[in-house]
Amino acid sequence: MAEQQSHLAFERIVRPHFDRLYRLAFRLCADRSRAEDLFQELLIKAFGKLDELVGIEQPGAWLCRIMYNLFIDDYRRYQRQRLHVVDEAHLAGGIDELPGGNDPRAESERDQTWERLDAALSELSDEHRIVVLLHDAEGYKLDEIHELIGVPVGTIKSRLHRARARLKEILVNDGTLS
């Protein structure tokens, strides 16, 4: 009976954060199977710390921090992997849901835009890339990013400003922005 209550408590606390956590895993890993492995590893680790998790005021930020730490551990163990921006439609399972999803020209232009943005992001340092992805692509607030990566808010603001300026410079130079 206690085991069933543990499962229900875990479900109640963690389930509301699944989508956001999976998107973060995917953005960090840039590969669906690695993201699924990271997400599963997070769930296993979080379930093992259920007693601690129950008492946490903001479990979403705590879970993101654990996932980020798991990713960094994996990053250190294996070769360096770059972060990717993911078209939300591709992540969700299909571009047909977007306006013009059946228009090959619109699809091609959208894919080219994402490729250019991904290429521009790859030119940023890892520190700048993670901050701009978390803030601008995922919508995390500065204090949530602070909790997630353990960097002071002032540093996050500085990195975000520099990352945006550098992205703009890259995209203007390659003709994406005019």
PDB file of C-alpha atoms in Angstrom:
ATOM      1  CA  MET A   1       0.000   0.000   0.000  1.00  0.00           C
ATOM      2  CA  ALA A   2       2.823   2.420   0.853  1.00  0.00           C
ATOM      3  CA  GLU A   3       4.409   1.719  -2.516  1.00  0.00           C
ATOM      4  CA  GLN A   4       1.174   2.647  -4.296  1.00  0.00           C
ATOM      5  CA  GLN A   5       0.977   5.899  -2.303  1.00  0.00           C
ATOM      6  CA  SER A   6       4.564   6.668  -3.289  1.00  0.00           C
ATOM      7  CA  HIS A   7       3.720   6.150  -6.945  1.00  0.00           C
ATOM      8  CA  LEU A   8       0.655   8.398  -6.648  1.00  0.00           C
ATOM      9  CA  ALA A   9       2.603  11.140  -4.853  1.00  0.00           C
ATOM     10  CA  PHE A  10       5.359  10.968  -7.451  1.00  0.00           C
ATOM     11  CA  GLU A  11       2.795  11.131 -10.263  1.00  0.00           C
ATOM     12  CA  ARG A  12       1.042  14.123  -8.676  1.00  0.00           C
ATOM     13  CA  ILE A  13       4.274  16.079  -8.173  1.00  0.00           C
ATOM     14  CA  VAL A  14       6.194  15.228 -11.349  1.00  0.00           C
ATOM     15  CA  ARG A  15       3.568  14.690 -14.081  1.00  0.00           C
ATOM     16  CA  PRO A  16       2.755  18.438 -14.511  1.00  0.00           C
ATOM     17  CA  HIS A  17       6.400  19.032 -15.465  1.00  0.00           C
ATOM     18  CA  PHE A  18       6.797  16.232 -18.030  1.00  0.00           C
ATOM     19  CA  ASP A  19       6.476  18.344 -21.189  1.00  0.00           C
ATOM     20  CA  ARG A  20       8.868  21.039 -20.020  1.00  0.00           C
ATOM     21  CA  LEU A  21      11.373  18.489 -18.755  1.00  0.00           C
ATOM     22  CA  TYR A  22      11.312  16.505 -21.966  1.00  0.00           C
ATOM     23  CA  ARG A  23      11.782  19.659 -24.072  1.00  0.00           C
ATOM     24  CA  LEU A  24      14.748  20.598 -21.901  1.00  0.00           C
ATOM     25  CA  ALA A  25      16.209  17.106 -22.277  1.00  0.00           C
ATOM     26  CA  PHE A  26      15.763  17.297 -26.034  1.00  0.00           C
ATOM     27  CA  ARG A  27      17.358  20.732 -26.262  1.00  0.00           C
ATOM     28  CA  LEU A  28      20.280  19.623 -24.158  1.00  0.00           C
ATOM     29  CA  CYS A  29      20.880  16.337 -25.990  1.00  0.00           C
ATOM     30  CA  ALA A  30      19.766  17.323 -29.511  1.00  0.00           C
ATOM     31  CA  ASP A  31      18.854  13.702 -30.093  1.00  0.00           C
ATOM     32  CA  ARG A  32      15.521  12.025 -29.388  1.00  0.00           C
ATOM     33  CA  SER A  33      16.907   8.746 -28.027  1.00  0.00           C
ATOM     34  CA  ARG A  34      19.483  10.459 -25.791  1.00  0.00           C
ATOM     35  CA  ALA A  35      16.793  12.861 -24.561  1.00  0.00           C
ATOM     36  CA  GLU A  36      14.531   9.939 -23.712  1.00  0.00           C
ATOM     37  CA  ASP A  37      17.390   8.266 -21.828  1.00  0.00           C
ATOM     38  CA  LEU A  38      18.142  11.484 -19.927  1.00  0.00           C
ATOM     39  CA  PHE A  39      14.450  11.987 -19.126  1.00  0.00           C
ATOM     40  CA  GLN A  40      14.150   8.399 -17.887  1.00  0.00           C
ATOM     41  CA  GLU A  41      17.322   8.750 -15.819  1.00  0.00           C
ATOM     42  CA  LEU A  42      15.848  11.886 -14.241  1.00  0.00           C
ATOM     43  CA  LEU A  43      12.614  10.100 -13.342  1.00  0.00           C
ATOM     44  CA  ILE A  44      14.502   7.216 -11.738  1.00  0.00           C
ATOM     45  CA  LYS A  45      16.701   9.589  -9.747  1.00  0.00           C
ATOM     46  CA  ALA A  46      13.731  11.751  -8.710  1.00  0.00           C
ATOM     47  CA  PHE A  47      11.719   8.734  -7.568  1.00  0.00           C
ATOM     48  CA  GLY A  48      14.648   7.676  -5.408  1.00  0.00           C
ATOM     49  CA  LYS A  49      14.556  11.104  -3.768  1.00  0.00           C
ATOM     50  CA  LEU A  50      10.763  11.227  -3.354  1.00  0.00           C
ATOM     51  CA  ASP A  51      10.976  12.072   0.364  1.00  0.00           C
ATOM     52  CA  GLU A  52      13.057  15.148  -0.484  1.00  0.00           C
ATOM     53  CA  LEU A  53      10.913  16.004  -3.522  1.00  0.00           C
ATOM     54  CA  VAL A  54       7.677  16.060  -1.492  1.00  0.00           C
ATOM     55  CA  GLY A  55       8.998  18.900   0.668  1.00  0.00           C
ATOM     56  CA  ILE A  56      10.233  21.088  -2.192  1.00  0.00           C
ATOM     57  CA  GLU A  57       8.263  24.264  -2.876  1.00  0.00           C
ATOM     58  CA  GLN A  58       9.114  24.445  -6.609  1.00  0.00           C
ATOM     59  CA  PRO A  59       9.626  20.894  -7.822  1.00  0.00           C
ATOM     60  CA  GLY A  60       9.897  21.979 -11.479  1.00  0.00           C
ATOM     61  CA  ALA A  61      13.050  23.990 -10.874  1.00  0.00           C
ATOM     62  CA  TRP A  62      14.484  21.216  -8.697  1.00  0.00           C
ATOM     63  CA  LEU A  63      13.804  18.614 -11.391  1.00  0.00           C
ATOM     64  CA  CYS A  64      15.378  20.840 -14.065  1.00  0.00           C
ATOM     65  CA  ARG A  65      18.461  21.277 -11.908  1.00  0.00           C
ATOM     66  CA  ILE A  66      18.773  17.506 -11.446  1.00  0.00           C
ATOM     67  CA  MET A  67      18.357  16.978 -15.197  1.00  0.00           C
ATOM     68  CA  TYR A  68      20.972  19.609 -15.985  1.00  0.00           C
ATOM     69  CA  ASN A  69      23.399  17.968 -13.555  1.00  0.00           C
ATOM     70  CA  LEU A  70      22.749  14.549 -15.112  1.00  0.00           C
ATOM     71  CA  PHE A  71      23.390  16.044 -18.540  1.00  0.00           C
ATOM     72  CA  ILE A  72      26.640  17.670 -17.381  1.00  0.00           C
ATOM     73  CA  ASP A  73      27.779  14.363 -15.873  1.00  0.00           C
ATOM     74  CA  ASP A  74      27.046  12.655 -19.194  1.00  0.00           C
ATOM     75  CA  TYR A  75      28.732  15.525 -21.048  1.00  0.00           C
ATOM     76  CA  ARG A  76      31.889  15.044 -19.026  1.00  0.00           C
ATOM     77  CA  ARG A  77      31.828  11.284 -19.517  1.00  0.00           C
ATOM     78  CA  TYR A  78      31.469  11.343 -23.266  1.00  0.00           C
ATOM     79  CA  GLN A  79      32.388  13.575 -26.156  1.00  0.00           C
ATOM     80  CA  ARG A  80      31.230  17.140 -26.375  1.00  0.00           C
ATOM     81  CA  GLN A  81      27.758  17.493 -27.886  1.00  0.00           C
ATOM     82  CA  ARG A  82      26.356  20.791 -29.092  1.00  0.00           C
ATOM     83  CA  LEU A  83      22.898  22.023 -28.221  1.00  0.00           C
ATOM     84  CA  HIS A  84      20.288  22.419 -30.937  1.00  0.00           C
ATOM     85  CA  VAL A  85      17.239  24.542 -31.376  1.00  0.00           C
ATOM     86  CA  VAL A  86      14.321  22.335 -32.223  1.00  0.00           C
ATOM     87  CA  ASP A  87      11.340  23.376 -34.263  1.00  0.00           C
ATOM     88  CA  GLU A  88       8.489  22.739 -31.809  1.00  0.00           C
ATOM     89  CA  ALA A  89       6.436  21.184 -34.609  1.00  0.00           C
ATOM     90  CA  HIS A  90       9.121  18.591 -35.290  1.00  0.00           C
ATOM     91  CA  LEU A  91       9.338  17.829 -31.578  1.00  0.00           C
ATOM     92  CA  ALA A  92       5.554  17.555 -31.313  1.00  0.00           C
ATOM     93  CA  GLY A  93       5.455  15.102 -34.168  1.00  0.00           C
ATOM     94  CA  GLY A  94       4.501  16.939 -37.307  1.00  0.00           C
ATOM     95  CA  ILE A  95       4.674  20.141 -39.255  1.00  0.00           C
ATOM     96  CA  ASP A  96       1.186  19.707 -40.666  1.00  0.00           C
ATOM     97  CA  GLU A  97      -0.144  21.395 -37.544  1.00  0.00           C
ATOM     98  CA  LEU A  98       1.588  24.668 -38.423  1.00  0.00           C
ATOM     99  CA  PRO A  99       0.174  27.239 -40.832  1.00  0.00           C
ATOM    100  CA  GLY A 100       1.311  26.320 -44.316  1.00  0.00           C
ATOM    101  CA  GLY A 101       2.216  22.811 -43.163  1.00  0.00           C
ATOM    102  CA  ASN A 102       1.159  21.359 -46.491  1.00  0.00           C
ATOM    103  CA  ASP A 103       2.969  24.002 -48.543  1.00  0.00           C
ATOM    104  CA  PRO A 104       6.380  22.645 -49.622  1.00  0.00           C
ATOM    105  CA  ARG A 105       7.798  26.134 -50.205  1.00  0.00           C
ATOM    106  CA  ALA A 106       6.760  27.358 -46.737  1.00  0.00           C
ATOM    107  CA  GLU A 107       8.094  24.145 -45.212  1.00  0.00           C
ATOM    108  CA  SER A 108      11.408  24.560 -47.025  1.00  0.00           C
ATOM    109  CA  GLU A 109      11.750  28.193 -45.924  1.00  0.00           C
ATOM    110  CA  ARG A 110      10.903  27.277 -42.330  1.00  0.00           C
ATOM    111  CA  ASP A 111      13.472  24.450 -42.373  1.00  0.00           C
ATOM    112  CA  GLN A 112      16.132  26.789 -43.816  1.00  0.00           C
ATOM    113  CA  THR A 113      15.400  29.374 -41.129  1.00  0.00           C
ATOM    114  CA  TRP A 114      15.774  26.755 -38.386  1.00  0.00           C
ATOM    115  CA  GLU A 115      18.999  25.494 -39.959  1.00  0.00           C
ATOM    116  CA  ARG A 116      20.424  29.034 -40.065  1.00  0.00           C
ATOM    117  CA  LEU A 117      19.399  29.663 -36.477  1.00  0.00           C
ATOM    118  CA  ASP A 118      20.872  26.333 -35.384  1.00  0.00           C
ATOM    119  CA  ALA A 119      24.109  27.159 -37.211  1.00  0.00           C
ATOM    120  CA  ALA A 120      24.213  30.593 -35.547  1.00  0.00           C
ATOM    121  CA  LEU A 121      23.618  29.042 -32.131  1.00  0.00           C
ATOM    122  CA  SER A 122      26.434  26.578 -32.732  1.00  0.00           C
ATOM    123  CA  GLU A 123      28.806  29.530 -33.018  1.00  0.00           C
ATOM    124  CA  LEU A 124      27.983  30.652 -29.473  1.00  0.00           C
ATOM    125  CA  SER A 125      29.878  29.383 -26.462  1.00  0.00           C
ATOM    126  CA  ASP A 126      28.123  26.675 -24.450  1.00  0.00           C
ATOM    127  CA  GLU A 127      27.494  29.163 -21.621  1.00  0.00           C
ATOM    128  CA  HIS A 128      25.794  31.646 -23.942  1.00  0.00           C
ATOM    129  CA  ARG A 129      23.890  28.997 -25.888  1.00  0.00           C
ATOM    130  CA  ILE A 130      22.324  27.348 -22.816  1.00  0.00           C
ATOM    131  CA  VAL A 131      21.189  30.694 -21.395  1.00  0.00           C
ATOM    132  CA  VAL A 132      19.584  31.905 -24.633  1.00  0.00           C
ATOM    133  CA  LEU A 133      17.899  28.530 -25.206  1.00  0.00           C
ATOM    134  CA  LEU A 134      16.531  28.306 -21.685  1.00  0.00           C
ATOM    135  CA  HIS A 135      15.330  31.907 -21.586  1.00  0.00           C
ATOM    136  CA  ASP A 136      14.247  32.716 -25.129  1.00  0.00           C
ATOM    137  CA  ALA A 137      13.295  29.302 -26.487  1.00  0.00           C
ATOM    138  CA  GLU A 138      11.937  27.618 -23.360  1.00  0.00           C
ATOM    139  CA  GLY A 139      10.675  30.652 -21.460  1.00  0.00           C
ATOM    140  CA  TYR A 140      12.507  30.057 -18.198  1.00  0.00           C
ATOM    141  CA  LYS A 141      12.753  33.105 -15.939  1.00  0.00           C
ATOM    142  CA  LEU A 142      16.153  34.411 -14.860  1.00  0.00           C
ATOM    143  CA  ASP A 143      15.767  33.085 -11.313  1.00  0.00           C
ATOM    144  CA  GLU A 144      14.788  29.659 -12.677  1.00  0.00           C
ATOM    145  CA  ILE A 145      17.897  29.631 -14.867  1.00  0.00           C
ATOM    146  CA  HIS A 146      19.937  30.629 -11.816  1.00  0.00           C
ATOM    147  CA  GLU A 147      18.499  27.634  -9.943  1.00  0.00           C
ATOM    148  CA  LEU A 148      19.068  25.375 -12.929  1.00  0.00           C
ATOM    149  CA  ILE A 149      22.681  26.161 -13.794  1.00  0.00           C
ATOM    150  CA  GLY A 150      23.892  27.709 -10.548  1.00  0.00           C
ATOM    151  CA  VAL A 151      25.141  30.968 -12.072  1.00  0.00           C
ATOM    152  CA  PRO A 152      24.333  34.383 -10.508  1.00  0.00           C
ATOM    153  CA  VAL A 153      21.416  36.273 -12.099  1.00  0.00           C
ATOM    154  CA  GLY A 154      23.702  39.178 -13.069  1.00  0.00           C
ATOM    155  CA  THR A 155      25.946  36.799 -14.996  1.00  0.00           C
ATOM    156  CA  ILE A 156      22.903  35.247 -16.673  1.00  0.00           C
ATOM    157  CA  LYS A 157      21.695  38.696 -17.764  1.00  0.00           C
ATOM    158  CA  SER A 158      25.127  39.515 -19.144  1.00  0.00           C
ATOM    159  CA  ARG A 159      25.386  36.216 -21.017  1.00  0.00           C
ATOM    160  CA  LEU A 160      21.882  36.615 -22.405  1.00  0.00           C
ATOM    161  CA  HIS A 161      22.637  40.123 -23.656  1.00  0.00           C
ATOM    162  CA  ARG A 162      25.915  39.043 -25.261  1.00  0.00           C
ATOM    163  CA  ALA A 163      24.353  35.907 -26.773  1.00  0.00           C
ATOM    164  CA  ARG A 164      21.526  37.886 -28.359  1.00  0.00           C
ATOM    165  CA  ALA A 165      23.922  40.500 -29.723  1.00  0.00           C
ATOM    166  CA  ARG A 166      26.175  37.801 -31.171  1.00  0.00           C
ATOM    167  CA  LEU A 167      23.217  35.929 -32.699  1.00  0.00           C
ATOM    168  CA  LYS A 168      22.007  39.133 -34.308  1.00  0.00           C
ATOM    169  CA  GLU A 169      25.485  39.818 -35.687  1.00  0.00           C
ATOM    170  CA  ILE A 170      25.746  36.290 -37.121  1.00  0.00           C
ATOM    171  CA  LEU A 171      22.268  36.355 -38.652  1.00  0.00           C
ATOM    172  CA  VAL A 172      22.791  39.803 -40.176  1.00  0.00           C
ATOM    173  CA  ASN A 173      26.114  38.725 -41.688  1.00  0.00           C
ATOM    174  CA  ASP A 174      24.636  35.592 -43.251  1.00  0.00           C
ATOM    175  CA  GLY A 175      21.690  37.508 -44.698  1.00  0.00           C
ATOM    176  CA  THR A 176      18.994  35.935 -42.509  1.00  0.00           C
ATOM    177  CA  LEU A 177      18.240  39.315 -40.910  1.00  0.00           C
ATOM    178  CA  SER A 178      18.448  42.590 -42.721  1.00  0.00           C
TER     179      SER A 178
END
